[in-house]
Coordinates of C-alpha atoms and ligand atoms in Angstrom, one line a residue:
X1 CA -54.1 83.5 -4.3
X2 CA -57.2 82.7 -6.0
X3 CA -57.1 80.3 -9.4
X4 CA -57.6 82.2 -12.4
X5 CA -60.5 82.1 -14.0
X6 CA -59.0 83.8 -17.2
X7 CA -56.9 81.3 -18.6
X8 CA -56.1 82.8 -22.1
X9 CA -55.5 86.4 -23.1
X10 CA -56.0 87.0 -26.9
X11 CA -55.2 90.1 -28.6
X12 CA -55.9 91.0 -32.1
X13 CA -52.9 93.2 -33.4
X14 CA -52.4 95.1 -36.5
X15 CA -53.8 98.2 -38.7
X16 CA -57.3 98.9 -39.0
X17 CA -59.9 98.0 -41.2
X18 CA -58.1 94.9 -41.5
X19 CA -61.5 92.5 -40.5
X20 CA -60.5 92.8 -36.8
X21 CA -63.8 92.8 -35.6
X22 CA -64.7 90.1 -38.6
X23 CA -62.1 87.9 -36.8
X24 CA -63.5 88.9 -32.9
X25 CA -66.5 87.9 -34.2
X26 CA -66.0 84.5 -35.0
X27 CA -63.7 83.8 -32.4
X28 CA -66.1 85.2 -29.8
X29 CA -68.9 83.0 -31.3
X30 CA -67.2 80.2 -29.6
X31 CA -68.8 79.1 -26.5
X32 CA -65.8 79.7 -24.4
X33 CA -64.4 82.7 -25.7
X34 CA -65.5 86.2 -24.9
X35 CA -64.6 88.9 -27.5
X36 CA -64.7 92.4 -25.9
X37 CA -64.0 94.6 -29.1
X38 CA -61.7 97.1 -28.2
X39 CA -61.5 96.5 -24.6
X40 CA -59.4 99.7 -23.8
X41 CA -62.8 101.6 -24.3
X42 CA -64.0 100.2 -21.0
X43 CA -62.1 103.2 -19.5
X44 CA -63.8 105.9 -20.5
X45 CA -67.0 104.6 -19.3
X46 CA -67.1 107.3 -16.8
X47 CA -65.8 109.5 -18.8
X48 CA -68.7 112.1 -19.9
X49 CA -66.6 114.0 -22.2
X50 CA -66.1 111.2 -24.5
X51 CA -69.4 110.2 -27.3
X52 CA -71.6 107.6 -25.4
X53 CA -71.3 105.6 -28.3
X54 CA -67.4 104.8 -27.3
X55 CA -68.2 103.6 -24.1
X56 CA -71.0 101.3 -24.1
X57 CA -71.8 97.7 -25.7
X58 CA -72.5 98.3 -29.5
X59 CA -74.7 95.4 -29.1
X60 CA -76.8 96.3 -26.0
X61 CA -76.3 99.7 -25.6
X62 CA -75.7 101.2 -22.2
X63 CA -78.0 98.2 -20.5
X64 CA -75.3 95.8 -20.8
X65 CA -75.1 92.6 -18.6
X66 CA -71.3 92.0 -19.4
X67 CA -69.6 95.4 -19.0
X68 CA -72.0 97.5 -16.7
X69 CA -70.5 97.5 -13.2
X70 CA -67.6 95.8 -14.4
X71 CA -65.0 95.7 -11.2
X72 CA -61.4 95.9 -12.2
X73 CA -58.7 96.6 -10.1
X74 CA -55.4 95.9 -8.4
X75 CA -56.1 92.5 -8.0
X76 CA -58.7 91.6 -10.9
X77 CA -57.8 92.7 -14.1
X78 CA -60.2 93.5 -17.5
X79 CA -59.7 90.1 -18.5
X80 CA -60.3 88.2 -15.4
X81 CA -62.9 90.7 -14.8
X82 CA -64.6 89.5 -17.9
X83 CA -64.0 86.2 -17.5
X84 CA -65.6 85.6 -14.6
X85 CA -68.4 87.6 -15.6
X86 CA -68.9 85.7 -18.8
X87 CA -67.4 81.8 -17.5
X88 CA -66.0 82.4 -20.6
X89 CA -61.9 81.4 -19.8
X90 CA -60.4 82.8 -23.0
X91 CA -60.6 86.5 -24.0
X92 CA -60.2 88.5 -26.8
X93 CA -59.3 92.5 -27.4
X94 CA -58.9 93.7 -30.7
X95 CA -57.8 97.1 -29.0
X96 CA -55.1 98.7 -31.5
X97 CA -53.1 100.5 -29.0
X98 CA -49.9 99.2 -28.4
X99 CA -49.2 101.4 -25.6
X100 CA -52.6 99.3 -24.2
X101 CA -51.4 96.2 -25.6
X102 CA -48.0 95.8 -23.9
X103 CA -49.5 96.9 -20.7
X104 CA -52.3 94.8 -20.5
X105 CA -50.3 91.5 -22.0
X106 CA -47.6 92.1 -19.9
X107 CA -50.5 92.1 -16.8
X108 CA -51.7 88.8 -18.2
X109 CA -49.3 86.8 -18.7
X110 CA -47.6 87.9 -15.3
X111 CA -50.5 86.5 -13.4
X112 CA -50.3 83.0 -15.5
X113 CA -52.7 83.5 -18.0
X114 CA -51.2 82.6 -21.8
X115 CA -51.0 85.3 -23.7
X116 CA -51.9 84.8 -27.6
X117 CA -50.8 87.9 -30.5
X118 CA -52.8 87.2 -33.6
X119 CA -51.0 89.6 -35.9
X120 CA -53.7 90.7 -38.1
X121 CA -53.1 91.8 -41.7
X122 CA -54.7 92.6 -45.2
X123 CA -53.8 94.2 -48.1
X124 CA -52.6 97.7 -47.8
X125 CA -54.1 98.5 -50.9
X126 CA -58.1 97.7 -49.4
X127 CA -56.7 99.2 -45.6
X128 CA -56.3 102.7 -47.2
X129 CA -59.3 102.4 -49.4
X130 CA -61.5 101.7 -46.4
X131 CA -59.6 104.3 -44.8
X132 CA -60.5 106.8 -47.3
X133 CA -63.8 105.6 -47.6
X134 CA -64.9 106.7 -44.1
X135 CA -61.7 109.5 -43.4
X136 CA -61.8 111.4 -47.0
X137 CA -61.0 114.4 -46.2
X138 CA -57.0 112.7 -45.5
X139 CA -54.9 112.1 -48.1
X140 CA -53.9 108.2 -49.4
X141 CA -50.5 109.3 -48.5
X142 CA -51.5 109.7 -44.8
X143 CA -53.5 106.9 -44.7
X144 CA -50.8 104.7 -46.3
X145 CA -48.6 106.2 -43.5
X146 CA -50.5 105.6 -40.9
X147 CA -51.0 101.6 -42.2
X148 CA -47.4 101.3 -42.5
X149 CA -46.6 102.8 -39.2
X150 CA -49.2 100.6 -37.4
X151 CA -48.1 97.4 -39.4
X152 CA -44.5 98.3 -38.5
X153 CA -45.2 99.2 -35.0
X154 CA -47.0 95.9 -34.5
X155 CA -44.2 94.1 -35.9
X156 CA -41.7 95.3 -33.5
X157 CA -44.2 94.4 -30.5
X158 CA -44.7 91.0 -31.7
X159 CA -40.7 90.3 -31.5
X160 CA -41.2 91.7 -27.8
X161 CA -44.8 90.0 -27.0
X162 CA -44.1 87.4 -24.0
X163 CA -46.5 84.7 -25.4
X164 CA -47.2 82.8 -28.7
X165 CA -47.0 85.2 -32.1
X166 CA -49.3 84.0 -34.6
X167 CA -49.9 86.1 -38.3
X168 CA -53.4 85.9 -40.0
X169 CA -54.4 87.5 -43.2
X170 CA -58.2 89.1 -43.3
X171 CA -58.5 87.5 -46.9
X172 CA -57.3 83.9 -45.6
X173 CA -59.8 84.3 -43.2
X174 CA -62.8 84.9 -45.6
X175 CA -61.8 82.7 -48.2
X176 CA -60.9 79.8 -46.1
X177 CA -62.8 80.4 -43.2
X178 CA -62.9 76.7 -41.7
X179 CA -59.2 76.2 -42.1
X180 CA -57.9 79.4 -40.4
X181 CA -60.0 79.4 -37.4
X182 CA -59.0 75.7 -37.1
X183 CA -55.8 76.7 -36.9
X184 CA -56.0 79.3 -34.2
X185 CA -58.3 77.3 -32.0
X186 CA -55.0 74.6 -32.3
X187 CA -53.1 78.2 -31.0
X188 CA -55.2 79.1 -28.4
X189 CA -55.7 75.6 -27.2
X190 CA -59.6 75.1 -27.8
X191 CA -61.1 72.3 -29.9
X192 CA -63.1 73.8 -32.7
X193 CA -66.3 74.8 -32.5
X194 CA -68.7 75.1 -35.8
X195 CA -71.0 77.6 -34.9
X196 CA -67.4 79.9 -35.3
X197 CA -68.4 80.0 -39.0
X198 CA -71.3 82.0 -38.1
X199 CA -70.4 84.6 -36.3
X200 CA -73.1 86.6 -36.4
X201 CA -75.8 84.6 -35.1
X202 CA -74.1 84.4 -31.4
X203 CA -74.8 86.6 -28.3
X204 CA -71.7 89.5 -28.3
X205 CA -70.8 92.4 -26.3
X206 CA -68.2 94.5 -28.3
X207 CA -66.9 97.7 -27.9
X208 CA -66.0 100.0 -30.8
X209 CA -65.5 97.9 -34.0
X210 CA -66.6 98.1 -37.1
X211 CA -69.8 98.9 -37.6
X212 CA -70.4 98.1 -40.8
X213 CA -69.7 94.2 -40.4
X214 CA -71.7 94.2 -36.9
X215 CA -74.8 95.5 -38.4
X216 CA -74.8 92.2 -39.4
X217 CA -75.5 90.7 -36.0
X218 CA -78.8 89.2 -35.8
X219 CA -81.3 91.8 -35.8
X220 CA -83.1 90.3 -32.9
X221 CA -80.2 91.2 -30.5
X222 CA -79.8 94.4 -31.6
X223 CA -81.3 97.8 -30.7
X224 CA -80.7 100.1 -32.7
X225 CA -81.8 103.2 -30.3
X226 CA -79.6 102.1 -27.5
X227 CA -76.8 100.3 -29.3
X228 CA -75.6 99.6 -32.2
X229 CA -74.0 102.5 -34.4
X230 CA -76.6 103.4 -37.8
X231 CA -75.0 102.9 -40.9
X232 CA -75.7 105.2 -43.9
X233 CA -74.9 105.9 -48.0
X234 CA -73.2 103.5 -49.9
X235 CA -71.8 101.6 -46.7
X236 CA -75.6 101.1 -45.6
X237 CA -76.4 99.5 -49.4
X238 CA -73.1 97.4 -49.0
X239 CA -74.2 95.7 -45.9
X240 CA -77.7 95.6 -46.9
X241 CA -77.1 92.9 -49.7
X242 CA -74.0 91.1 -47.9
X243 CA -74.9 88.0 -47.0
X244 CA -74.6 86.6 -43.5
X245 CA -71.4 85.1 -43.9
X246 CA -67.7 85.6 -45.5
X247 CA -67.0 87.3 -48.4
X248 CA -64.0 88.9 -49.1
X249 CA -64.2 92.7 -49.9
X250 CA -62.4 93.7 -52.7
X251 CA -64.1 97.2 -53.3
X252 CA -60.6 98.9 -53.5
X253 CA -60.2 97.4 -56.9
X254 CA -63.3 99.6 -57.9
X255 CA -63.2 102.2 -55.6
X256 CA -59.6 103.3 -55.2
X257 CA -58.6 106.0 -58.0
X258 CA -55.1 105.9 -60.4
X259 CA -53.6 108.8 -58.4
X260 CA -54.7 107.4 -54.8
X261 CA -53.1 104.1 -55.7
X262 CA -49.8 105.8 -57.1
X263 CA -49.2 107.6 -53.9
X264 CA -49.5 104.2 -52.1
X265 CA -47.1 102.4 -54.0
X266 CA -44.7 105.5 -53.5
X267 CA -45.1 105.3 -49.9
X268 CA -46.1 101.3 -48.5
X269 CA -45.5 99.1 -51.9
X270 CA -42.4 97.7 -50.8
X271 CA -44.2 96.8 -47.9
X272 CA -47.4 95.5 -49.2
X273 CA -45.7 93.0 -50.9
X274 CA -45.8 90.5 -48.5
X275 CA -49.2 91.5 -47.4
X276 CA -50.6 92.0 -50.9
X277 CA -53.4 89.4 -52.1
X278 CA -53.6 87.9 -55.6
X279 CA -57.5 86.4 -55.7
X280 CA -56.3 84.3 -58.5
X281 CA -53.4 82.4 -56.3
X282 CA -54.4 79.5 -55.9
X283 CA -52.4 78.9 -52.7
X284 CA -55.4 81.0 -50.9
X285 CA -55.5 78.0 -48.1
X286 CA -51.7 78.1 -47.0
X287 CA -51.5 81.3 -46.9
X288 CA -51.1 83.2 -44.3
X289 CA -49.6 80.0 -42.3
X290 CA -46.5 80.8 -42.1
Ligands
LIG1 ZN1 -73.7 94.0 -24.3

């Protein structure tokens, strides 16, 4: 059998609109990890009935030099795939799925590759405001259901996920930028690499994602007509003024209404209380490490 070329598998588990593709970025800005967004998507590339916009680079558009003519099969799976594409040995998928997530972990780390989980999480509180924000015409209820769900869901794969288990919060990440992706580049085995704390300066090639935070990607790499998703209203103004760098988004505070935050505590306080954030804690850097 030939050596793997794919030595790490990292996936990026949790709810969304939790700074996933935030935390793909960065990681992916490292010069040998790829990030592939939500890698799942690379199966409905021949798929006609679903948008184009699902299945191409976000970045390059349908033109991409990564993920066009991509083999996988039997023998070479999506990670391998990409990183012999790439001769980038570590991988990341930020693909929510767990259906996907056990399947193609369970793949990985069968064929020798080590298999990473970083268990993603944020506030509930912003996750259904952001939720809201681009789903309105769901109630907070449901989208403080479907949070709680995911979280939960997540939870019971990471007791089951053959590999190293490692929790992250969004607002650790953004506040203490340096110090978290130290840390998981000690968990993935990699040696730190600065230009992570600009992730969005670097060559990428995800799929699906938020495209809010990768509008942010510098412009010359992007094309607009091909690729990357336009961005309108408020969310277009946001990203307009946000600087090139972390900040933590704390828009719920202003943005989520009385009633929409009473029907979350009645349905995911109990569990947001490990997950909520306190911006005056000064513990900010700790954190999220255990
Ligand atoms: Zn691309």
């Amino acid at each position: 059998m030939e050596t793997r070329t794919n030595t790490t598998a990292v996936f990026i588990g949790g709810a969304g609109h939790s700074g996933s593709t935030l935390l793909g970025l960065s990681l992916g800005s490292h010069p040998q990890v790829f990030y592939g967004g939500e890698a799942r998507k690379s199966i409905f590339f021949g798929n006609e009935k679903k948008p184009l916009r699902k299945r191409m680079c976000k970045v390059c558009g349908p033109e991409c030099k990564v993920w066009n003519h991509l083999v996988v099969n039997d023998e070479i799976d999506l990670y391998e795939a990409l990183s012999r594409r790439t001769g980038r040995p570590v991988t990341v998928d930020s693909t929510k799925s767990l259906e996907w997530l056990k399947q193609q972990s369970e793949l990985a780390h069968g064929r020798g590759a080590k298999t990473i989980l970083l268990f993603l999480s944020r506030d509930g509180r912003a996750v259904v405001s952001s939720g809201l924000r681009k789903y309105p015409e769901e109630t907070a209820t449901q989208h403080a259901e479907k949070w709680m769900s995911q979280m939960e869901g997540t939870a019971a794969f990471a007791a089951q996920f053959p590999g190293v288990v490692e929790r992250v919060r969004y607002e650790a990440l953004v506040t203490a930028p340096e110090a978290t992706l130290r840390r998981l580049c000690d968990v993935i085995g990699i040696a730190f690499d600065p230009a992570m704390l600009d992730p969005f300066s670097s060559e990428q090639h995800p799929l699906g994602g938020n495209a809010g935070t990768q509008s942010l990607l510098q412009k010359a790499q992007t094309k607009p007509e091909g690729g990357s998703m336009p961005i309108s209203g408020s969310k277009k103004d946001y990203y307009a003024s946000h600087p090139k760098s972390f900040v933590l988004d704390l828009r719920w505070k202003r943005e989520l209404p009385a009633e929409a935050l009473a029907e979350f505590e009645a349905v995911a306080g109990a569990l947001n209380v490990q997950y909520a954030w306190n911006e005056d804690a000064t513990d900010t850097v700790t954190e999220g490490t255990s």
